[in-house]
Tab-separated table of C-alpha atoms in Angstrom:
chain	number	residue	atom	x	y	z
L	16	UNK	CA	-21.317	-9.280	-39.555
L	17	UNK	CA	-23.809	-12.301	-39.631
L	18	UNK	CA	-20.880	-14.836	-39.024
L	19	UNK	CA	-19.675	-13.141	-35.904
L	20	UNK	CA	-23.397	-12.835	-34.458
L	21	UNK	CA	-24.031	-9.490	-34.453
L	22	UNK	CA	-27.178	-8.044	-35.133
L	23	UNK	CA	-28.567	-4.515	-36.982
L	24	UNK	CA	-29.909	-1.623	-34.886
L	25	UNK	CA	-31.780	1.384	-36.144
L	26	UNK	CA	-29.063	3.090	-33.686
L	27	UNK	CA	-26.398	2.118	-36.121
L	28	UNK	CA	-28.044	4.226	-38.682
L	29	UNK	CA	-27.599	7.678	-37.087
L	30	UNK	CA	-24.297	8.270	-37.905
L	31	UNK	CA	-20.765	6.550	-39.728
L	32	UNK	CA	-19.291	7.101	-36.889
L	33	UNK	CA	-22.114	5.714	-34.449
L	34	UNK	CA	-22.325	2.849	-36.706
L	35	UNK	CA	-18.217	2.504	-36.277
L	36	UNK	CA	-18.492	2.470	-32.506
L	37	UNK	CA	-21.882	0.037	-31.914
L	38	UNK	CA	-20.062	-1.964	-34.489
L	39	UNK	CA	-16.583	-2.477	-32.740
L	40	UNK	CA	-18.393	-2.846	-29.378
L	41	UNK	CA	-20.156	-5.724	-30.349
L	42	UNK	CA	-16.897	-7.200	-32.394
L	43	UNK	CA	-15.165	-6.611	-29.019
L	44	UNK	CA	-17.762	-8.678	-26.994
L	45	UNK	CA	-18.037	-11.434	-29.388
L	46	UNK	CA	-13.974	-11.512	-29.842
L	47	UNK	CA	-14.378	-11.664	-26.073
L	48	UNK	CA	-17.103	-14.209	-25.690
L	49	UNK	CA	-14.638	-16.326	-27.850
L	50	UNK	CA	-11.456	-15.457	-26.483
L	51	UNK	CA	-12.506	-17.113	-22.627
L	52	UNK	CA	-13.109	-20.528	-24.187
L	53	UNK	CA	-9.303	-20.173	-25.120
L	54	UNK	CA	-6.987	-21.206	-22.995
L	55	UNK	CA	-4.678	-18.166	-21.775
L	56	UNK	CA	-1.257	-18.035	-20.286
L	57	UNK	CA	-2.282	-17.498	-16.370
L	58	UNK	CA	0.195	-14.564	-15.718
L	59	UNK	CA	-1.629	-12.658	-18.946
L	60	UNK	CA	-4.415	-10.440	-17.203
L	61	UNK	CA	-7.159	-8.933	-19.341
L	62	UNK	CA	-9.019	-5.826	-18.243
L	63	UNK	CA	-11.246	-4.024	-20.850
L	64	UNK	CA	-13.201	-5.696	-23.623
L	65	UNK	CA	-13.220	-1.992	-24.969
L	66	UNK	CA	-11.379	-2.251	-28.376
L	67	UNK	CA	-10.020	1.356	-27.637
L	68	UNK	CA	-8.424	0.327	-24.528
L	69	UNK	CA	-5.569	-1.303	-25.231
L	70	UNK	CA	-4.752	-4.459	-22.836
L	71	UNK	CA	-2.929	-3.407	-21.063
L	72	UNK	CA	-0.368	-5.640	-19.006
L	73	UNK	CA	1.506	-3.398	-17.304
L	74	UNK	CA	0.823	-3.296	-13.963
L	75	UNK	CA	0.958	0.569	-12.644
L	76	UNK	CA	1.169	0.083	-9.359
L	77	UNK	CA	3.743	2.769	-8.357
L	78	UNK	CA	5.931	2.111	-4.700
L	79	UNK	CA	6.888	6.024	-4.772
L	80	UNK	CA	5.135	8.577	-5.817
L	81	UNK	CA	6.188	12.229	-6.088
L	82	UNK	CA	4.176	14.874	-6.108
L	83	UNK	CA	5.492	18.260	-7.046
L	84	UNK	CA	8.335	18.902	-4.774
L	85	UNK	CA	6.948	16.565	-1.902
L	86	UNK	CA	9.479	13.655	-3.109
L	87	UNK	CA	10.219	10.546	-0.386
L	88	UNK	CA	13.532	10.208	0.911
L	89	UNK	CA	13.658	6.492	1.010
L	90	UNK	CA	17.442	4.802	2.896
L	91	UNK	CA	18.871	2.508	0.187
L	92	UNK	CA	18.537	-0.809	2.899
L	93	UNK	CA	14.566	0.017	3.880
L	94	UNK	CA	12.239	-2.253	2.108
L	95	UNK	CA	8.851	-0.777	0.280
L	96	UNK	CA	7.027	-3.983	-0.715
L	97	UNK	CA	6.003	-3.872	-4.215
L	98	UNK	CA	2.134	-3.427	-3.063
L	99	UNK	CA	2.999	-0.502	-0.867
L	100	UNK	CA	2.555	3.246	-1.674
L	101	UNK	CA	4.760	6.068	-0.559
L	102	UNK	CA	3.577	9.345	-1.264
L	103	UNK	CA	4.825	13.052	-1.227
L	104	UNK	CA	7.171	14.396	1.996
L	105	UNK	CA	8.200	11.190	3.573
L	106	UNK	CA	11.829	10.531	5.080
L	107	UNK	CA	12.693	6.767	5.888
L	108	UNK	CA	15.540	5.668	7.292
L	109	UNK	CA	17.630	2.900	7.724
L	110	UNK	CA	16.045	-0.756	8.024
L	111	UNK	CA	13.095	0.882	7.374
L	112	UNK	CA	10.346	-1.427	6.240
L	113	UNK	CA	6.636	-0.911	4.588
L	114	UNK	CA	4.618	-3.873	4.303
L	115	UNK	CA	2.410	-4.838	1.715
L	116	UNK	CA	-0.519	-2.899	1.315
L	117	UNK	CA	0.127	0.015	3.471
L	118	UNK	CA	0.432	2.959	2.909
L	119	UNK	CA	2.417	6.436	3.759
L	120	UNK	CA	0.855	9.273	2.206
L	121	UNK	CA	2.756	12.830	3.023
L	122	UNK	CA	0.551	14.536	0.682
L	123	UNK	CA	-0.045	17.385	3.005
L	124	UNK	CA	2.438	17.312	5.549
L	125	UNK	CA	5.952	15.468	6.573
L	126	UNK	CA	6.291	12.323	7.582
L	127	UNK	CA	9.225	10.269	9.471
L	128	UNK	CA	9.871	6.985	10.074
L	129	UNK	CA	12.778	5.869	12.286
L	130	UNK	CA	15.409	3.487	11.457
L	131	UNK	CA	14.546	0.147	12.115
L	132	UNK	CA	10.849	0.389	12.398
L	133	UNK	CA	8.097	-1.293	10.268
L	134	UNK	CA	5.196	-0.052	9.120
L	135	UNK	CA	2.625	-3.614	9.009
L	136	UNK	CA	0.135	-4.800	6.387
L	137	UNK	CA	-2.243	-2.356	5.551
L	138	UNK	CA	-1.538	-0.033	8.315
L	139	UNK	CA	-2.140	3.730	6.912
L	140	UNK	CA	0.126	6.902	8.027
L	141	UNK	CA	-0.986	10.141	7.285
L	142	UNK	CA	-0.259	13.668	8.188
L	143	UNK	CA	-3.385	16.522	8.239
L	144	UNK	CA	-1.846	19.910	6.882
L	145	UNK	CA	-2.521	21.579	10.032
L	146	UNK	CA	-3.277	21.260	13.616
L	147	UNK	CA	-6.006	23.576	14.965
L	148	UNK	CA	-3.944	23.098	18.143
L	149	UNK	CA	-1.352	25.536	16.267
L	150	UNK	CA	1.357	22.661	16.912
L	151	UNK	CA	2.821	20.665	14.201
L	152	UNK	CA	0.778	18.523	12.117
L	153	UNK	CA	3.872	16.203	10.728
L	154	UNK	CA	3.954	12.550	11.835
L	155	UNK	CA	6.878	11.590	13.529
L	156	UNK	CA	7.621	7.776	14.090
L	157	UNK	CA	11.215	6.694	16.185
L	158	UNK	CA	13.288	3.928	15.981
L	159	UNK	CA	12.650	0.711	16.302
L	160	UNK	CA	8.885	0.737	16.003
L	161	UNK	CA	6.395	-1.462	15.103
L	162	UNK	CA	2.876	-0.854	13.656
L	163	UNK	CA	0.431	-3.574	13.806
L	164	UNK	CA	-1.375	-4.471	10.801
L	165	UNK	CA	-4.788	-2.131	9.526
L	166	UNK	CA	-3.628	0.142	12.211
L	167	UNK	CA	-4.244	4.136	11.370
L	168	UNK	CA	-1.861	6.992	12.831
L	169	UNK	CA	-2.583	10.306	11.910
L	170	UNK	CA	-0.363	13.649	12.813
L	171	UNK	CA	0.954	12.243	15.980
L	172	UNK	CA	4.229	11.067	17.802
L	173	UNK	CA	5.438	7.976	18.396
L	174	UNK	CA	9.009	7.838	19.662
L	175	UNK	CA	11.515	5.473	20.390
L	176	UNK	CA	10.517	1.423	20.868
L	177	UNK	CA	6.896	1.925	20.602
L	178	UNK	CA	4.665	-1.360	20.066
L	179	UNK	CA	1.499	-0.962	17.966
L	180	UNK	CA	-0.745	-3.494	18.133
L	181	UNK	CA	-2.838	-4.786	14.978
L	182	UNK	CA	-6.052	-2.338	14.127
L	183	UNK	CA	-4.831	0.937	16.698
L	184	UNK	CA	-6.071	4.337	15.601
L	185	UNK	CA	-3.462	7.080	16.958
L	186	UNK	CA	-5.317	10.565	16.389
L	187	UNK	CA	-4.339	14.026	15.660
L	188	UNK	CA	-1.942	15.224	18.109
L	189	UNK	CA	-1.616	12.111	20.270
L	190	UNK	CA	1.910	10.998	21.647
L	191	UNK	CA	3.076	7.758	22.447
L	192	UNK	CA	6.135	8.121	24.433
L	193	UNK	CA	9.021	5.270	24.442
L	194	UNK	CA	8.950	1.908	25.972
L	195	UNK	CA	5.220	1.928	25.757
L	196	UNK	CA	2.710	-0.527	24.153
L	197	UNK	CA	-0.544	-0.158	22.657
L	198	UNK	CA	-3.172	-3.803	23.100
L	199	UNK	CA	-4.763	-4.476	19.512
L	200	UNK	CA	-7.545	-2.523	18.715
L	201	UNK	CA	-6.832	0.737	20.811
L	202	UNK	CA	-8.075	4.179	20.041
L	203	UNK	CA	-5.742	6.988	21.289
L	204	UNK	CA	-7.841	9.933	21.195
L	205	UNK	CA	-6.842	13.521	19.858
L	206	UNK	CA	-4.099	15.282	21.916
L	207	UNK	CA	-3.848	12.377	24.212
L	208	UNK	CA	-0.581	11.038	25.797
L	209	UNK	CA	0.454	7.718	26.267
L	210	UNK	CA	3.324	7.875	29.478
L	211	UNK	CA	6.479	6.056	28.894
L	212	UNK	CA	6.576	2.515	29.785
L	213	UNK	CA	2.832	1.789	30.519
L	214	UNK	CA	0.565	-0.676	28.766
L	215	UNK	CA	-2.964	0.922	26.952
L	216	UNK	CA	-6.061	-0.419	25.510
L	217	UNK	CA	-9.728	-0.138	24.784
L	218	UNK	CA	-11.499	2.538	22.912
L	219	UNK	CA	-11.223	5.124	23.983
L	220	UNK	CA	-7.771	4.384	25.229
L	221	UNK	CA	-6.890	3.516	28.883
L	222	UNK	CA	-4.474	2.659	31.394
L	223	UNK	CA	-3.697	-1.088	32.006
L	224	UNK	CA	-0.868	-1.265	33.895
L	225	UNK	CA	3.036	-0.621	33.632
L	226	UNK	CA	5.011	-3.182	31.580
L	227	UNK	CA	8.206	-5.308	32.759
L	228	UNK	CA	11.656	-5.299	31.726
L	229	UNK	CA	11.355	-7.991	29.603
L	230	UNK	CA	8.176	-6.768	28.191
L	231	UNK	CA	9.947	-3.623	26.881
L	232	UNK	CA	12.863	-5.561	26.147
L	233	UNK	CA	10.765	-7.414	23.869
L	234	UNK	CA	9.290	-4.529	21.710
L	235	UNK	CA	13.152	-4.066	20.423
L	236	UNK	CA	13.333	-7.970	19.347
L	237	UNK	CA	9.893	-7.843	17.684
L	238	UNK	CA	11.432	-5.031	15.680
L	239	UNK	CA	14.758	-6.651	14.873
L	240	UNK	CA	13.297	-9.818	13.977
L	241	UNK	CA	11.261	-7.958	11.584
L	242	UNK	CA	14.403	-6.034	10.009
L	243	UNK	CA	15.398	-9.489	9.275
L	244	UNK	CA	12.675	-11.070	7.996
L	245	UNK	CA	12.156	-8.157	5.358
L	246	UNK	CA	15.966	-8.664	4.336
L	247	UNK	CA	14.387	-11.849	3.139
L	248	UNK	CA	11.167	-10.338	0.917
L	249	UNK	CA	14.002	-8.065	-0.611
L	250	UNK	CA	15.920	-10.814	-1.921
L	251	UNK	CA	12.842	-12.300	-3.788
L	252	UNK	CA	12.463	-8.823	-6.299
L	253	UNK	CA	14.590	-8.383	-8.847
L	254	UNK	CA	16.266	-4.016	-9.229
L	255	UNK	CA	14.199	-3.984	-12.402
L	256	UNK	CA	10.667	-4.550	-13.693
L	257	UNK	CA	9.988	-8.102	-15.160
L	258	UNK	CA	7.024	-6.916	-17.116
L	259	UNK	CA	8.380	-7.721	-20.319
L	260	UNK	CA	7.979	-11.545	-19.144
L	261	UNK	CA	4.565	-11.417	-19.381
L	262	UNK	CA	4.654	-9.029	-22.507
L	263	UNK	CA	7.088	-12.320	-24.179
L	264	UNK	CA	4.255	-14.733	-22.810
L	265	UNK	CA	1.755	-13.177	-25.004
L	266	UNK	CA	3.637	-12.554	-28.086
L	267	UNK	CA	4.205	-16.332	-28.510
L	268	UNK	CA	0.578	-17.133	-27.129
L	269	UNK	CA	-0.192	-14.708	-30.358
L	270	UNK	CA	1.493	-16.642	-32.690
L	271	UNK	CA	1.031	-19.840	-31.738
């Protein structure tokens, strides 16, 4: 006890098994205090200094997520980057992609995403259980649609060759119709509808003007090029977990 530092504590006396715990608490933060002038394998994370809590290496990050018999219905080309989070009643379909960080929680209600659309970093979907509106409360997203990064939408529509710019809110019972485009930063209030073809922006959301051919032309590209693109983060995961790499690291850090 004196060679690893620790001292005695009229705590310690209360109890064997009081003594046990203050006892293994300060063995863990002296182990620890000693362990970080070691050098460490850099992919070896460690995240308790509580000797009951195992290190734990693992990360458990899940991509899907079921919850009782809300289970996702995820195409077999979409992409779910490894930090993203599906949850409960979602359907995605084909060329499908979810970026890293975001995140499409059917918890309460369905959610669908339309082939060819992306879902951008950190953007959030979610679907309220009901609408006091007596409508539906699902979130429904078309094809070949993209949603700008940190953007929030929340039981609305969005149909067909939408553009969503970076950090839009789309509230409870909004609809964006197709061909349309949303400026970065623009809050579509509750219930409100965005006409096909027309350009919005501000907070709260307003008219700009109506967009060109090319303009809506454009929206479709955006979305292709981004089916692409995500072909390419796919390639770069391997079908299977490569935790066990780290676990291998440590076991012959251990022993050597």
């Amino acid at each position: 006890q004196e060679q690893l530092g620790l001292r005695s504590s009229p705590t310690y006396k209360s109890s064997t098994g009081s003594l046990k715990m203050a006892f293994l608490q300060q063995a863990s933060r002296a182990g620890a205090s000693l362990m970080s002038r070691v050098a460490r394998p850099t992919s070896v994370r460690f995240f308790s200094a509580n000797p009951i809590v195992d290190e734990d290496l693992y990360n458990r990050q899940r991509s899907t997520i079921e919850l009782g018999p809300r289970v996702p219905s995820i195409a077999g080309d979409a992409f779910i980057a490894p930090s993203a989070t599906v949850i409960g009643d979602v359907d995605i379909y084909d060329g499908v992609s979810i970026l890293y960080g975001a995140v499409v929680r059917g918890d309460l209600n369905n959610i669908k995403i339309g082939a060819f659309s992306n879902i951008q970093d950190k953007a959030v979907v979610h679907a309220a259980r009901s609408s006091p509106t007596g409508l539906s409360a699902a979130t429904t997203i078309g094809a070949f649609v993209t949603v700008g990064a940190g953007s929030l939408l929340r039981s609305c529509v969005i149909q067909d060759n939408v553009m969503i710019g970076k950090k839009c809110i789309v509230m409870e019972g909004a609809v964006v119709e197709s061909n349309s485009k949303l400026e970065d930063g623009t809050v579509v209030p509750p219930g409100r509808m965005i006409p096909t073809g027309q350009l919005w922006s501000g907070n709260p959301a307003t008219y700009v003007r109506d967009l060109t051919e090319e303009e809506v032309e454009d929206i479709t590209v955006v979305a292709e090029q981004a089916v692409e693109l995500c072909k390419e983060h796919a390639s770069e995961f391997l079908p299977y977990s490569s935790a066990y790499i780290d676990a291998e690291k440590l076991r012959t850090w251990q022993k050597s």
